[in-house]
Amino acid sequence: MKPLKFHADSKLSRRTVLGVAVAGAALGAGLPAQAQSKTVLRISTPAVPDDWHAKMWTVFKDALEKSAPGEFDVQINLNASLFKQGTEPAAMARGNLEMTTVSSQDISKLVPEFSIFTAGYIVRDPAQQQKIFNGPIGTEMFKLVADKMDITPLATAYLGTRQVNLREVRNVKTPADLKGVKLRMPGSKEWLFLGEALGATPTPLAFGEVYLGLKSGTIDGQDNPLPSVKAAKFYEVTKQLVLTSHLVDGIFISIASKAFKALSPANQQKVMAAAQVAAAYNNENRIKEEGELVAFFKKEGLQVTTPDLDAFHKTVQAAYQNSDYAKVWPKGLLDRINATK
Ligand code: KDO
């Protein structure tokens, strides 16, 4: 057997690689034919186990097992244990990963037109988000993704509406009040620009390092939707939530196009249907929980404040309109998004 090589930028552990080798040896040792022909779908996500977009992968796996019994081996890797946050699309392109949820920010690196969905205060609410991505705009934008990234988006999951979450209580009415605040953002320029547009000093950090960053004080705050603030326990190490509602965030359940094309048309349909069931499960639970969490955080002792939303809208929107991002937004797309009701 050839020695196994570790890929420089993957987080594949020795244990995982050896696991594959052992499984291979076991197959050779005579497992039933059906087990040998299972299609492996490796999933990697930074989501923590308690968050809805982590749990939705089990819903995906169960749905697929029901519609195509014994045909798929769905391997769910949470907490960025297989690939680092943001490196999943590259891993998919190399054939080292089959599925993930891709963010608009990660898509924008290769499809700059998509950056319209990274801008604050563009998408209004989760219902509009579903209409946008399940309608003609989604079809056009997902075609760009498939053409330029070799990945196929299957369903749109609502990640939630992002809010600012601070270590120490601060009087935040307008973006000017966030001046000098080291606000953790995920580590790409699209995310950092959002932090800057909010008036803060954006500081890049992977999701898995945020809890400790807040605890130790290397960052002053972070932004995430309320269900993630709960699931990742950020409320334990912060004192305030500022309800800026600056980004109605979405992530796209996606599969590497090569892996998708290798499936029979019937199984393509089943994978797509399972992704949609998973997204619906996430969306329903997340929307419900978002409505309940302010009470929970108050009970936990956090101050929950609402800033001057008009001031935030104006400042953030102006920052994007005057940026290079807006220059590559397809002509008329903003109007079409606004007209989606
Ligand atoms: C985050 O790092 O703040 C973020 O919310 C960004 C999202 O695109 C997504 O990667 C998410 O983290 C993870 O799934 C963890 O919830």
Short mmCIF file of C-alpha atoms and ligand atoms in Angstrom, two decimals:
data_model
loop_
_atom_site.label_atom_id
_atom_site.label_comp_id
_atom_site.label_asym_id
_atom_site.label_seq_id
_atom_site.Cartn_x
_atom_site.Cartn_y
_atom_site.Cartn_z
CA MET A 1 0.00 0.00 0.00
CA LYS A 2 1.29 3.48 -0.83
CA PRO A 3 2.14 5.72 2.16
CA LEU A 4 -0.68 8.13 2.94
CA LYS A 5 0.13 11.79 2.41
CA PHE A 6 -1.24 14.57 4.58
CA HIS A 7 -2.42 17.59 2.66
CA ALA A 8 -0.69 20.72 3.86
CA ASP A 9 -3.80 22.86 4.32
CA SER A 10 -6.24 20.25 5.52
CA LYS A 11 -6.96 19.47 9.13
CA LEU A 12 -7.35 15.78 8.39
CA SER A 13 -6.02 14.13 11.46
CA ARG A 14 -3.79 11.08 11.40
CA ARG A 15 -6.65 9.26 13.13
CA THR A 16 -9.11 10.13 10.32
CA VAL A 17 -6.73 9.12 7.56
CA LEU A 18 -5.85 5.88 9.32
CA GLY A 19 -9.57 5.35 9.90
CA VAL A 20 -10.15 5.47 6.15
CA ALA A 21 -7.27 3.03 5.62
CA VAL A 22 -8.64 0.62 8.22
CA ALA A 23 -12.12 0.85 6.71
CA GLY A 24 -10.56 0.11 3.33
CA ALA A 25 -8.78 -2.94 4.71
CA ALA A 26 -12.03 -4.14 6.29
CA LEU A 27 -13.82 -3.76 2.97
CA GLY A 28 -11.16 -5.80 1.27
CA ALA A 29 -11.64 -8.42 3.98
CA GLY A 30 -15.09 -9.11 2.65
CA LEU A 31 -17.92 -6.82 3.83
CA PRO A 32 -21.18 -7.28 1.90
CA ALA A 33 -21.18 -5.76 -1.59
CA GLN A 34 -23.74 -3.14 -0.57
CA ALA A 35 -21.43 -1.72 2.12
CA GLN A 36 -18.59 -1.49 -0.38
CA SER A 37 -20.59 0.58 -2.83
CA LYS A 38 -21.86 3.17 -0.37
CA THR A 39 -21.32 6.74 -1.55
CA VAL A 40 -19.35 8.63 1.09
CA LEU A 41 -20.49 12.19 1.80
CA ARG A 42 -17.98 13.93 4.08
CA ILE A 43 -19.37 17.05 5.70
CA SER A 44 -17.33 19.71 7.46
CA THR A 45 -18.70 22.69 9.37
CA PRO A 46 -17.50 25.02 12.15
CA ALA A 47 -20.96 24.78 13.77
CA VAL A 48 -21.08 23.68 17.42
CA PRO A 49 -23.20 20.60 18.19
CA ASP A 50 -26.00 22.54 19.93
CA ASP A 51 -26.61 24.91 17.02
CA TRP A 52 -29.45 24.28 14.59
CA HIS A 53 -27.22 24.26 11.54
CA ALA A 54 -25.21 21.46 13.17
CA LYS A 55 -28.29 19.45 14.10
CA MET A 56 -29.72 19.89 10.60
CA TRP A 57 -26.97 17.62 9.23
CA THR A 58 -28.37 14.73 11.26
CA VAL A 59 -31.77 15.54 9.76
CA PHE A 60 -30.10 15.43 6.33
CA LYS A 61 -28.47 12.08 7.08
CA ASP A 62 -31.70 10.55 8.41
CA ALA A 63 -33.74 11.83 5.46
CA LEU A 64 -31.26 10.35 3.01
CA GLU A 65 -31.13 7.05 4.85
CA LYS A 66 -34.91 6.92 4.58
CA SER A 67 -35.12 7.77 0.88
CA ALA A 68 -32.04 5.77 -0.18
CA PRO A 69 -31.50 3.09 2.49
CA GLY A 70 -27.92 1.83 2.71
CA GLU A 71 -26.73 3.85 -0.28
CA PHE A 72 -24.90 6.71 1.46
CA ASP A 73 -22.32 6.95 4.21
CA VAL A 74 -22.89 10.46 5.56
CA GLN A 75 -20.01 11.58 7.79
CA ILE A 76 -20.72 14.68 9.86
CA ASN A 77 -17.73 16.62 11.22
CA LEU A 78 -18.65 19.54 13.49
CA ASN A 79 -16.52 22.20 15.26
CA ALA A 80 -14.29 22.65 12.17
CA SER A 81 -12.69 19.33 13.14
CA LEU A 82 -12.07 18.30 9.52
CA PHE A 83 -11.42 21.62 7.74
CA LYS A 84 -10.81 25.12 9.06
CA GLN A 85 -13.66 27.61 8.79
CA GLY A 86 -13.67 29.13 5.31
CA THR A 87 -11.38 26.52 3.72
CA GLU A 88 -14.22 24.11 2.90
CA PRO A 89 -14.86 25.30 -0.70
CA ALA A 90 -11.17 24.79 -1.58
CA ALA A 91 -11.27 21.33 0.01
CA MET A 92 -14.33 20.52 -2.08
CA ALA A 93 -12.62 21.71 -5.25
CA ARG A 94 -9.67 19.41 -4.50
CA GLY A 95 -11.98 16.44 -3.96
CA ASN A 96 -11.23 16.13 -0.23
CA LEU A 97 -14.71 17.08 0.95
CA GLU A 98 -18.17 16.51 -0.49
CA MET A 99 -20.46 18.83 1.46
CA THR A 100 -20.60 21.92 3.66
CA THR A 101 -22.56 25.08 4.23
CA VAL A 102 -20.97 27.92 2.30
CA SER A 103 -21.36 31.55 3.38
CA SER A 104 -21.91 34.49 1.03
CA GLN A 105 -18.57 35.84 2.27
CA ASP A 106 -16.73 32.70 1.16
CA ILE A 107 -18.56 32.65 -2.17
CA SER A 108 -17.64 36.30 -2.77
CA LYS A 109 -13.95 35.45 -2.84
CA LEU A 110 -14.50 33.72 -6.19
CA VAL A 111 -17.83 35.22 -7.23
CA PRO A 112 -17.53 38.94 -6.36
CA GLU A 113 -21.11 39.61 -7.55
CA PHE A 114 -22.30 37.60 -4.54
CA SER A 115 -20.92 40.23 -2.14
CA ILE A 116 -24.26 42.01 -2.32
CA PHE A 117 -25.42 39.42 0.23
CA THR A 118 -22.54 40.25 2.57
CA ALA A 119 -23.71 43.85 2.86
CA GLY A 120 -25.53 45.01 5.96
CA TYR A 121 -29.20 45.89 5.83
CA ILE A 122 -29.89 44.50 2.35
CA VAL A 123 -31.97 41.39 2.99
CA ARG A 124 -34.92 42.29 5.23
CA ASP A 125 -35.94 39.07 6.95
CA PRO A 126 -35.76 35.26 6.69
CA ALA A 127 -38.94 35.03 4.62
CA GLN A 128 -37.55 37.43 2.02
CA GLN A 129 -34.24 35.55 2.09
CA GLN A 130 -36.02 32.31 1.12
CA LYS A 131 -37.93 34.07 -1.67
CA ILE A 132 -34.75 35.59 -3.06
CA PHE A 133 -32.77 32.36 -3.14
CA ASN A 134 -35.63 30.09 -4.16
CA GLY A 135 -36.58 32.39 -7.05
CA PRO A 136 -34.92 33.66 -10.25
CA ILE A 137 -32.25 35.64 -8.37
CA GLY A 138 -31.15 32.46 -6.60
CA THR A 139 -31.09 30.51 -9.87
CA GLU A 140 -28.86 33.14 -11.52
CA MET A 141 -26.52 33.57 -8.58
CA PHE A 142 -26.19 29.83 -7.92
CA LYS A 143 -25.30 29.32 -11.59
CA LEU A 144 -22.36 31.69 -11.10
CA VAL A 145 -21.35 29.68 -8.03
CA ALA A 146 -21.53 26.38 -9.94
CA ASP A 147 -19.61 27.82 -12.92
CA LYS A 148 -16.84 29.50 -10.93
CA MET A 149 -16.51 27.26 -7.86
CA ASP A 150 -17.53 23.80 -9.05
CA ILE A 151 -19.94 23.48 -6.17
CA THR A 152 -23.70 23.07 -6.33
CA PRO A 153 -25.87 24.90 -3.78
CA LEU A 154 -28.84 22.72 -2.80
CA ALA A 155 -30.75 24.71 -0.18
CA THR A 156 -30.63 27.99 1.71
CA ALA A 157 -30.40 27.82 5.48
CA TYR A 158 -31.15 30.91 7.56
CA LEU A 159 -28.20 31.41 9.90
CA GLY A 160 -30.01 34.15 11.76
CA THR A 161 -29.89 37.90 12.12
CA ARG A 162 -26.52 39.08 13.35
CA GLN A 163 -26.31 41.18 16.52
CA VAL A 164 -23.41 42.84 18.30
CA ASN A 165 -22.39 41.14 21.56
CA LEU A 166 -20.00 42.95 23.95
CA ARG A 167 -17.77 41.94 26.87
CA GLU A 168 -18.44 45.16 28.77
CA VAL A 169 -21.55 47.31 28.83
CA ARG A 170 -21.33 50.33 26.56
CA ASN A 171 -23.77 53.01 25.53
CA VAL A 172 -24.18 52.20 21.83
CA LYS A 173 -26.62 54.36 19.97
CA THR A 174 -24.88 54.95 16.64
CA PRO A 175 -21.92 53.39 14.79
CA ALA A 176 -19.72 56.19 16.22
CA ASP A 177 -20.22 54.60 19.65
CA LEU A 178 -18.44 51.45 18.47
CA LYS A 179 -15.28 53.40 17.69
CA GLY A 180 -12.22 51.55 18.94
CA VAL A 181 -14.18 48.43 19.89
CA LYS A 182 -12.20 45.34 18.87
CA LEU A 183 -15.04 43.46 17.24
CA ARG A 184 -14.19 39.92 16.26
CA MET A 185 -15.20 38.98 12.73
CA PRO A 186 -14.50 35.80 10.75
CA GLY A 187 -11.19 36.08 8.93
CA SER A 188 -11.91 37.36 5.45
CA LYS A 189 -11.98 40.83 3.98
CA GLU A 190 -15.71 40.72 3.31
CA TRP A 191 -16.40 40.10 6.99
CA LEU A 192 -13.85 42.66 8.15
CA PHE A 193 -15.47 45.27 5.94
CA LEU A 194 -18.80 44.67 7.65
CA GLY A 195 -17.18 45.22 11.05
CA GLU A 196 -15.64 48.43 9.78
CA ALA A 197 -18.94 49.59 8.31
CA LEU A 198 -20.51 49.11 11.75
CA GLY A 199 -17.98 51.61 13.11
CA ALA A 200 -15.84 49.11 15.02
CA THR A 201 -12.24 47.95 14.74
CA PRO A 202 -12.67 44.51 13.16
CA THR A 203 -10.39 41.75 14.43
CA PRO A 204 -10.20 38.45 12.51
CA LEU A 205 -10.60 35.22 14.47
CA ALA A 206 -11.99 31.77 13.71
CA PHE A 207 -15.35 30.93 15.29
CA GLY A 208 -13.80 28.24 17.49
CA GLU A 209 -11.52 30.80 19.16
CA VAL A 210 -14.16 33.40 19.97
CA TYR A 211 -15.18 32.09 23.40
CA LEU A 212 -11.62 32.27 24.73
CA GLY A 213 -11.01 35.60 23.01
CA LEU A 214 -13.99 37.06 24.86
CA LYS A 215 -13.03 35.44 28.12
CA SER A 216 -9.43 36.63 28.02
CA GLY A 217 -10.22 40.06 26.62
CA THR A 218 -8.17 39.86 23.42
CA ILE A 219 -11.40 41.01 21.74
CA ASP A 220 -14.09 43.37 23.07
CA GLY A 221 -16.99 41.75 21.30
CA GLN A 222 -18.27 39.62 18.47
CA ASP A 223 -21.28 39.54 16.16
CA ASN A 224 -23.49 36.51 15.57
CA PRO A 225 -27.14 35.55 15.46
CA LEU A 226 -28.70 34.97 18.91
CA PRO A 227 -29.06 31.16 18.55
CA SER A 228 -25.31 30.90 17.94
CA VAL A 229 -24.59 33.20 20.90
CA LYS A 230 -26.52 30.69 22.97
CA ALA A 231 -25.20 27.47 21.40
CA ALA A 232 -21.55 28.57 21.62
CA LYS A 233 -22.16 29.97 25.12
CA PHE A 234 -20.81 33.43 24.32
CA TYR A 235 -23.34 34.83 26.81
CA GLU A 236 -21.23 33.35 29.61
CA VAL A 237 -18.36 35.70 28.76
CA THR A 238 -20.21 38.85 27.63
CA LYS A 239 -22.40 41.45 29.33
CA GLN A 240 -24.37 43.11 26.55
CA LEU A 241 -26.28 42.46 23.37
CA VAL A 242 -26.78 45.42 21.06
CA LEU A 243 -29.65 44.54 18.72
CA THR A 244 -28.20 46.06 15.57
CA SER A 245 -29.80 43.34 13.36
CA HIS A 246 -27.19 44.28 10.77
CA LEU A 247 -27.13 41.15 8.61
CA VAL A 248 -29.89 38.68 7.82
CA ASP A 249 -27.38 35.93 7.31
CA GLY A 250 -27.72 32.85 5.12
CA ILE A 251 -25.58 29.81 4.48
CA PHE A 252 -25.98 27.46 1.54
CA ILE A 253 -26.03 23.69 1.91
CA SER A 254 -23.75 22.72 -0.96
CA ILE A 255 -22.16 19.70 -2.57
CA ALA A 256 -19.02 19.44 -4.71
CA SER A 257 -20.31 19.39 -8.30
CA LYS A 258 -18.08 16.47 -9.20
CA ALA A 259 -19.57 14.38 -6.40
CA PHE A 260 -23.08 15.49 -7.35
CA LYS A 261 -22.63 14.67 -11.02
CA ALA A 262 -21.35 11.20 -10.10
CA LEU A 263 -24.76 10.37 -8.58
CA SER A 264 -27.64 8.86 -10.53
CA PRO A 265 -30.38 11.40 -11.38
CA ALA A 266 -32.63 9.68 -8.82
CA ASN A 267 -30.02 10.02 -6.08
CA GLN A 268 -29.32 13.63 -7.05
CA GLN A 269 -33.01 14.30 -6.38
CA LYS A 270 -32.83 12.48 -3.05
CA VAL A 271 -29.76 14.43 -1.91
CA MET A 272 -31.41 17.69 -2.95
CA ALA A 273 -34.65 16.77 -1.15
CA ALA A 274 -32.75 15.78 2.02
CA ALA A 275 -30.88 19.12 1.94
CA GLN A 276 -34.17 20.96 1.67
CA VAL A 277 -35.69 19.04 4.58
CA ALA A 278 -32.58 19.83 6.65
CA ALA A 279 -32.73 23.54 5.78
CA ALA A 280 -36.45 23.68 6.62
CA TYR A 281 -35.76 22.07 10.01
CA ASN A 282 -32.99 24.61 10.70
CA ASN A 283 -35.04 27.57 9.53
CA GLU A 284 -38.13 26.71 11.52
CA ASN A 285 -36.28 26.08 14.77
CA ARG A 286 -33.93 29.00 14.43
CA ILE A 287 -36.69 31.52 13.69
CA LYS A 288 -38.69 30.23 16.65
CA GLU A 289 -35.69 30.39 18.98
CA GLU A 290 -34.68 33.87 17.83
CA GLY A 291 -38.05 35.06 19.09
CA GLU A 292 -37.43 33.60 22.54
CA LEU A 293 -33.82 34.35 23.25
CA VAL A 294 -33.91 37.99 24.38
CA ALA A 295 -35.78 36.82 27.49
CA PHE A 296 -33.23 34.05 28.01
CA PHE A 297 -30.24 36.40 27.80
CA LYS A 298 -31.85 38.91 30.14
CA LYS A 299 -32.39 36.11 32.62
CA GLU A 300 -28.70 35.30 32.27
CA GLY A 301 -27.92 38.86 33.37
CA LEU A 302 -27.05 40.43 30.01
CA GLN A 303 -28.13 43.95 29.14
CA VAL A 304 -30.08 43.91 25.90
CA THR A 305 -30.23 47.30 24.19
CA THR A 306 -31.59 48.61 20.90
CA PRO A 307 -29.53 51.31 19.17
CA ASP A 308 -30.64 54.01 16.75
CA LEU A 309 -31.32 51.63 13.87
CA ASP A 310 -31.82 54.44 11.41
CA ALA A 311 -28.28 55.67 12.08
CA PHE A 312 -26.88 52.14 11.65
CA HIS A 313 -28.81 51.60 8.39
CA LYS A 314 -27.60 54.90 6.92
CA THR A 315 -23.95 54.50 7.90
CA VAL A 316 -23.63 50.86 6.88
CA GLN A 317 -25.48 51.28 3.60
CA ALA A 318 -23.38 54.32 2.69
CA ALA A 319 -20.18 52.39 3.43
CA TYR A 320 -21.21 49.67 0.97
CA GLN A 321 -22.54 52.01 -1.70
CA ASN A 322 -19.21 53.87 -1.71
CA SER A 323 -17.11 50.71 -1.70
CA ASP A 324 -15.59 48.64 -4.49
CA TYR A 325 -18.02 45.87 -3.60
CA ALA A 326 -21.01 47.76 -4.98
CA LYS A 327 -19.17 48.35 -8.27
CA VAL A 328 -19.42 44.66 -9.21
CA TRP A 329 -23.00 44.07 -8.08
CA PRO A 330 -24.99 43.09 -11.20
CA LYS A 331 -26.93 46.03 -12.60
CA GLY A 332 -30.44 46.20 -11.18
CA LEU A 333 -29.90 43.40 -8.65
CA LEU A 334 -30.35 45.64 -5.62
CA ASP A 335 -33.70 46.88 -7.00
CA ARG A 336 -34.77 43.32 -7.74
CA ILE A 337 -33.86 42.26 -4.18
CA ASN A 338 -35.77 45.23 -2.75
CA ALA A 339 -38.77 44.35 -4.92
CA THR A 340 -38.82 40.75 -3.65
CA LYS A 341 -41.69 40.63 -1.18
C1 KDO B 1 -18.97 33.22 12.46
O1 KDO B 1 -17.83 32.76 12.41
O2 KDO B 1 -19.24 34.23 13.08
C2 KDO B 1 -20.05 32.49 11.67
O3 KDO B 1 -21.33 32.92 12.12
C3 KDO B 1 -19.89 32.77 10.18
C4 KDO B 1 -20.81 31.88 9.36
O4 KDO B 1 -20.62 32.06 7.99
C5 KDO B 1 -20.61 30.42 9.74
O5 KDO B 1 -19.33 29.98 9.31
C6 KDO B 1 -20.77 30.23 11.24
O6 KDO B 1 -19.90 31.12 11.94
C7 KDO B 1 -20.38 28.84 11.70
O7 KDO B 1 -21.18 27.88 11.05
C8 KDO B 1 -20.51 28.67 13.22
O8 KDO B 1 -21.82 28.88 13.66
#
